[in-house]
Amino acid sequence: MPKNKFILMFMTVMLGLLAIAVPVSACPTGDPVALPKCIANNMIDGLKANRASLKTKPNVVYKLAYEYVVPYANLDEMSKRVLPPRIWNSATSYQQEEFKKLFTRTVIRTYASALSNYQDQTIQFFPLRTGQGNSVEVRSQIISSSREPINVTYRLVRTTKGWQLYDMSVEGVSMLSSFRSQFADILSRGDMSSLLNRLSGHAGRY
């Protein structure tokens, strides 16, 4: 799948996952299906409640993405999986922490601009196909009145904190694989410092 097409589909999916949420309780981390469903439902409610401000206050979207999504993401696992092992293992502790911070910003900025186009999408989640191990895949569909359903699979890993998100696939294309390909291209012409410089320039601060 071409890079631009994947990013467009990924942004569409995020309409159901990032929202300006009204006060909600913490999502349950003991059930791998209930966790992404809770996040999605809470944030969809928030999008509907704050539709008027989505186009004019993007910084609010960034802030609440950190507040409501990042706590349920396993950033260590994501960072390790999106980089070649030799790059991650040879990086200093500072570089690893800086990468996690910049990578998180990069992911958020990739789809945050799509929030202004929210059009009442809904999400249907399906039961697990197999028993629960230390990692599971949760299937869902983004349903919209204006297009065919989009198949989305969430990948979660069991940790001491409960279940956490570490990847998602849109119509079979992994988010981490897409970013991995982009980062590999940069690393082929440089090193970890080059990658951090590139991410720093794109991520910006807010």
mmCIF file of C-alpha atoms in Angstrom:
data_model
loop_
_atom_site.group_PDB
_atom_site.id
_atom_site.type_symbol
_atom_site.label_atom_id
_atom_site.label_comp_id
_atom_site.label_asym_id
_atom_site.label_seq_id
_atom_site.Cartn_x
_atom_site.Cartn_y
_atom_site.Cartn_z
ATOM 1 C CA MET A 1 0.000 0.000 0.000
ATOM 2 C CA PRO A 2 1.438 3.450 -0.931
ATOM 3 C CA LYS A 3 2.617 5.507 2.005
ATOM 4 C CA ASN A 4 0.190 8.399 1.414
ATOM 5 C CA LYS A 5 -2.790 6.056 1.127
ATOM 6 C CA PHE A 6 -1.873 4.343 4.390
ATOM 7 C CA ILE A 7 -1.503 7.644 6.218
ATOM 8 C CA LEU A 8 -4.903 8.797 4.896
ATOM 9 C CA MET A 9 -6.576 5.581 6.077
ATOM 10 C CA PHE A 10 -4.729 5.758 9.389
ATOM 11 C CA MET A 11 -5.965 9.295 9.933
ATOM 12 C CA THR A 12 -9.519 8.170 9.214
ATOM 13 C CA VAL A 13 -9.209 5.429 11.817
ATOM 14 C CA MET A 14 -7.935 7.882 14.391
ATOM 15 C CA LEU A 15 -11.181 9.827 14.151
ATOM 16 C CA GLY A 16 -12.612 7.130 16.347
ATOM 17 C CA LEU A 17 -9.703 7.019 18.784
ATOM 18 C CA LEU A 18 -8.696 10.612 19.546
ATOM 19 C CA ALA A 19 -11.195 13.049 20.954
ATOM 20 C CA ILE A 20 -11.578 15.947 23.301
ATOM 21 C CA ALA A 21 -13.026 13.901 26.099
ATOM 22 C CA VAL A 22 -15.439 14.904 28.771
ATOM 23 C CA PRO A 23 -14.422 13.702 32.242
ATOM 24 C CA VAL A 24 -14.259 9.891 32.228
ATOM 25 C CA SER A 25 -12.997 7.177 34.506
ATOM 26 C CA ALA A 26 -9.863 5.200 33.707
ATOM 27 C CA CYS A 27 -10.310 2.418 31.160
ATOM 28 C CA PRO A 28 -10.036 -1.203 32.327
ATOM 29 C CA THR A 29 -6.671 -2.759 31.504
ATOM 30 C CA GLY A 30 -7.578 -6.303 32.539
ATOM 31 C CA ASP A 31 -9.634 -7.056 29.421
ATOM 32 C CA PRO A 32 -7.908 -6.659 26.003
ATOM 33 C CA VAL A 33 -11.190 -6.077 24.161
ATOM 34 C CA ALA A 34 -12.695 -3.726 26.727
ATOM 35 C CA LEU A 35 -9.595 -1.487 26.768
ATOM 36 C CA PRO A 36 -9.600 -0.185 23.157
ATOM 37 C CA LYS A 37 -13.404 -0.158 23.188
ATOM 38 C CA CYS A 38 -13.434 2.038 26.293
ATOM 39 C CA ILE A 39 -10.874 4.434 24.833
ATOM 40 C CA ALA A 40 -12.775 4.704 21.569
ATOM 41 C CA ASN A 41 -16.192 5.223 23.184
ATOM 42 C CA ASN A 42 -14.949 7.868 25.612
ATOM 43 C CA MET A 43 -13.208 9.818 22.889
ATOM 44 C CA ILE A 44 -16.023 9.604 20.388
ATOM 45 C CA ASP A 45 -18.279 11.144 23.042
ATOM 46 C CA GLY A 46 -15.706 13.885 23.459
ATOM 47 C CA LEU A 47 -15.524 14.581 19.733
ATOM 48 C CA LYS A 48 -19.273 15.022 19.547
ATOM 49 C CA ALA A 49 -19.267 17.324 22.563
ATOM 50 C CA ASN A 50 -16.470 19.517 21.213
ATOM 51 C CA ARG A 51 -17.071 19.439 17.466
ATOM 52 C CA ALA A 52 -17.173 23.237 17.171
ATOM 53 C CA SER A 53 -13.642 23.722 18.507
ATOM 54 C CA LEU A 54 -11.814 20.951 16.627
ATOM 55 C CA LYS A 55 -10.749 23.148 13.711
ATOM 56 C CA THR A 56 -9.653 26.145 15.771
ATOM 57 C CA LYS A 57 -7.891 24.561 18.746
ATOM 58 C CA PRO A 58 -5.500 21.805 17.543
ATOM 59 C CA ASN A 59 -3.320 22.160 20.634
ATOM 60 C CA VAL A 60 -6.211 20.873 22.731
ATOM 61 C CA VAL A 61 -6.243 17.734 20.605
ATOM 62 C CA TYR A 62 -2.525 17.148 21.198
ATOM 63 C CA LYS A 63 -2.831 17.729 24.930
ATOM 64 C CA LEU A 64 -5.732 15.348 25.376
ATOM 65 C CA ALA A 65 -4.192 12.730 23.125
ATOM 66 C CA TYR A 66 -1.364 12.524 25.629
ATOM 67 C CA GLU A 67 -3.825 12.423 28.487
ATOM 68 C CA TYR A 68 -6.216 9.788 27.183
ATOM 69 C CA VAL A 69 -4.253 7.640 24.693
ATOM 70 C CA VAL A 70 -0.594 7.590 25.698
ATOM 71 C CA PRO A 71 -1.222 6.105 29.188
ATOM 72 C CA TYR A 72 -2.550 2.951 27.519
ATOM 73 C CA ALA A 73 0.260 2.620 24.965
ATOM 74 C CA ASN A 74 3.406 0.609 25.618
ATOM 75 C CA LEU A 75 5.929 3.126 24.343
ATOM 76 C CA ASP A 76 8.905 0.923 25.217
ATOM 77 C CA GLU A 77 7.524 -1.923 23.137
ATOM 78 C CA MET A 78 6.582 0.363 20.251
ATOM 79 C CA SER A 79 9.990 2.017 20.190
ATOM 80 C CA LYS A 80 11.858 -1.283 20.251
ATOM 81 C CA ARG A 81 9.717 -2.775 17.488
ATOM 82 C CA VAL A 82 9.846 0.209 15.140
ATOM 83 C CA LEU A 83 13.659 0.369 15.086
ATOM 84 C CA PRO A 84 16.199 -2.304 14.064
ATOM 85 C CA PRO A 85 17.459 -4.113 17.214
ATOM 86 C CA ARG A 86 21.051 -3.066 16.553
ATOM 87 C CA ILE A 87 20.027 0.603 16.444
ATOM 88 C CA TRP A 88 17.916 0.440 19.586
ATOM 89 C CA ASN A 89 20.434 -1.626 21.577
ATOM 90 C CA SER A 90 23.366 0.594 20.629
ATOM 91 C CA ALA A 91 21.539 3.827 21.482
ATOM 92 C CA THR A 92 22.297 5.591 24.740
ATOM 93 C CA SER A 93 19.620 5.841 27.430
ATOM 94 C CA TYR A 94 19.180 9.494 26.534
ATOM 95 C CA GLN A 95 18.698 8.665 22.852
ATOM 96 C CA GLN A 96 16.147 5.967 23.672
ATOM 97 C CA GLU A 97 14.100 8.328 25.836
ATOM 98 C CA GLU A 98 14.349 11.110 23.263
ATOM 99 C CA PHE A 99 13.221 8.745 20.530
ATOM 100 C CA LYS A 100 10.186 7.634 22.551
ATOM 101 C CA LYS A 101 9.198 11.255 23.098
ATOM 102 C CA LEU A 102 9.657 12.294 19.473
ATOM 103 C CA PHE A 103 8.094 9.136 18.074
ATOM 104 C CA THR A 104 4.997 9.715 20.198
ATOM 105 C CA ARG A 105 4.725 13.259 18.893
ATOM 106 C CA THR A 106 5.191 12.053 15.329
ATOM 107 C CA VAL A 107 2.371 9.526 15.625
ATOM 108 C CA ILE A 108 0.011 12.067 17.181
ATOM 109 C CA ARG A 109 0.739 14.723 14.562
ATOM 110 C CA THR A 110 0.193 12.185 11.783
ATOM 111 C CA TYR A 111 -3.481 11.850 12.553
ATOM 112 C CA ALA A 112 -4.448 14.841 14.699
ATOM 113 C CA SER A 113 -5.320 17.008 11.684
ATOM 114 C CA ALA A 114 -8.044 14.527 10.729
ATOM 115 C CA LEU A 115 -10.035 15.305 13.853
ATOM 116 C CA SER A 116 -11.498 18.445 12.322
ATOM 117 C CA ASN A 117 -13.318 16.247 9.775
ATOM 118 C CA TYR A 118 -15.117 14.037 12.290
ATOM 119 C CA GLN A 119 -18.417 12.796 10.817
ATOM 120 C CA ASP A 120 -19.989 10.533 13.419
ATOM 121 C CA GLN A 121 -18.034 7.382 12.680
ATOM 122 C CA THR A 122 -18.730 4.446 14.964
ATOM 123 C CA ILE A 123 -16.592 1.450 15.909
ATOM 124 C CA GLN A 124 -17.654 -2.166 16.201
ATOM 125 C CA PHE A 125 -15.414 -4.521 18.184
ATOM 126 C CA PHE A 126 -15.391 -8.311 17.819
ATOM 127 C CA PRO A 127 -14.630 -11.050 20.382
ATOM 128 C CA LEU A 128 -11.153 -12.566 20.432
ATOM 129 C CA ARG A 129 -10.711 -15.413 17.991
ATOM 130 C CA THR A 130 -8.317 -17.313 20.248
ATOM 131 C CA GLY A 131 -7.506 -17.566 23.950
ATOM 132 C CA GLN A 132 -5.486 -14.918 25.738
ATOM 133 C CA GLY A 133 -1.710 -15.298 25.755
ATOM 134 C CA ASN A 134 0.794 -12.555 26.479
ATOM 135 C CA SER A 135 -0.169 -10.773 23.265
ATOM 136 C CA VAL A 136 -3.486 -10.599 21.420
ATOM 137 C CA GLU A 137 -5.088 -9.058 18.367
ATOM 138 C CA VAL A 138 -8.442 -7.321 18.747
ATOM 139 C CA ARG A 139 -10.443 -6.890 15.549
ATOM 140 C CA SER A 140 -12.778 -4.002 14.862
ATOM 141 C CA GLN A 141 -14.423 -2.035 12.079
ATOM 142 C CA ILE A 142 -14.805 1.696 11.563
ATOM 143 C CA ILE A 143 -18.337 2.214 10.257
ATOM 144 C CA SER A 144 -19.353 5.332 8.360
ATOM 145 C CA SER A 145 -22.396 6.221 6.297
ATOM 146 C CA SER A 146 -20.183 7.667 3.548
ATOM 147 C CA ARG A 147 -17.796 4.770 2.848
ATOM 148 C CA GLU A 148 -17.202 1.064 3.171
ATOM 149 C CA PRO A 149 -16.257 -0.236 6.655
ATOM 150 C CA ILE A 150 -12.529 -0.125 7.455
ATOM 151 C CA ASN A 151 -11.020 -3.157 9.148
ATOM 152 C CA VAL A 152 -8.755 -2.288 12.059
ATOM 153 C CA THR A 153 -6.771 -4.679 14.248
ATOM 154 C CA TYR A 154 -5.295 -3.582 17.564
ATOM 155 C CA ARG A 155 -2.279 -5.440 18.958
ATOM 156 C CA LEU A 156 -1.930 -5.508 22.717
ATOM 157 C CA VAL A 157 0.681 -6.948 25.049
ATOM 158 C CA ARG A 158 0.166 -8.067 28.652
ATOM 159 C CA THR A 159 2.363 -6.204 31.150
ATOM 160 C CA THR A 160 2.543 -5.745 34.904
ATOM 161 C CA LYS A 161 0.223 -2.755 34.362
ATOM 162 C CA GLY A 162 -2.329 -4.821 32.467
ATOM 163 C CA TRP A 163 -2.971 -4.832 28.730
ATOM 164 C CA GLN A 164 -1.340 -2.087 26.673
ATOM 165 C CA LEU A 165 -1.521 -1.090 23.016
ATOM 166 C CA TYR A 166 1.626 -1.409 20.916
ATOM 167 C CA ASP A 167 0.462 -1.531 17.285
ATOM 168 C CA MET A 168 -2.542 -1.376 15.017
ATOM 169 C CA SER A 169 -3.201 -2.450 11.439
ATOM 170 C CA VAL A 170 -5.475 -0.712 8.949
ATOM 171 C CA GLU A 171 -6.736 -3.105 6.270
ATOM 172 C CA GLY A 172 -3.789 -5.382 7.059
ATOM 173 C CA VAL A 173 -1.113 -2.664 7.008
ATOM 174 C CA SER A 174 0.717 -2.236 10.318
ATOM 175 C CA MET A 175 1.321 1.240 11.710
ATOM 176 C CA LEU A 176 4.683 0.167 13.109
ATOM 177 C CA SER A 177 5.704 -1.428 9.806
ATOM 178 C CA SER A 178 4.896 1.787 7.969
ATOM 179 C CA PHE A 179 6.971 3.899 10.346
ATOM 180 C CA ARG A 180 9.707 1.239 10.387
ATOM 181 C CA SER A 181 10.078 1.567 6.638
ATOM 182 C CA GLN A 182 10.315 5.359 6.852
ATOM 183 C CA PHE A 183 12.896 5.216 9.641
ATOM 184 C CA ALA A 184 14.957 2.555 7.841
ATOM 185 C CA ASP A 185 15.296 4.915 4.885
ATOM 186 C CA ILE A 186 16.663 7.647 7.144
ATOM 187 C CA LEU A 187 18.967 5.256 9.002
ATOM 188 C CA SER A 188 20.381 3.933 5.719
ATOM 189 C CA ARG A 189 21.901 7.374 5.207
ATOM 190 C CA GLY A 190 22.798 8.142 8.823
ATOM 191 C CA ASP A 191 22.616 6.985 12.429
ATOM 192 C CA MET A 192 20.409 7.385 15.490
ATOM 193 C CA SER A 193 21.421 11.035 15.823
ATOM 194 C CA SER A 194 20.305 11.682 12.244
ATOM 195 C CA LEU A 195 16.943 10.072 12.938
ATOM 196 C CA LEU A 196 16.429 12.111 16.117
ATOM 197 C CA ASN A 197 17.277 15.315 14.262
ATOM 198 C CA ARG A 198 14.780 14.479 11.537
ATOM 199 C CA LEU A 199 12.025 13.628 14.002
ATOM 200 C CA SER A 200 12.723 16.728 16.041
ATOM 201 C CA GLY A 201 12.268 18.884 12.954
ATOM 202 C CA HIS A 202 8.967 17.254 12.005
ATOM 203 C CA ALA A 203 7.474 16.801 15.442
ATOM 204 C CA GLY A 204 7.813 20.343 16.661
ATOM 205 C CA ARG A 205 6.749 21.438 20.133
ATOM 206 C CA TYR A 206 3.319 22.295 21.410
#
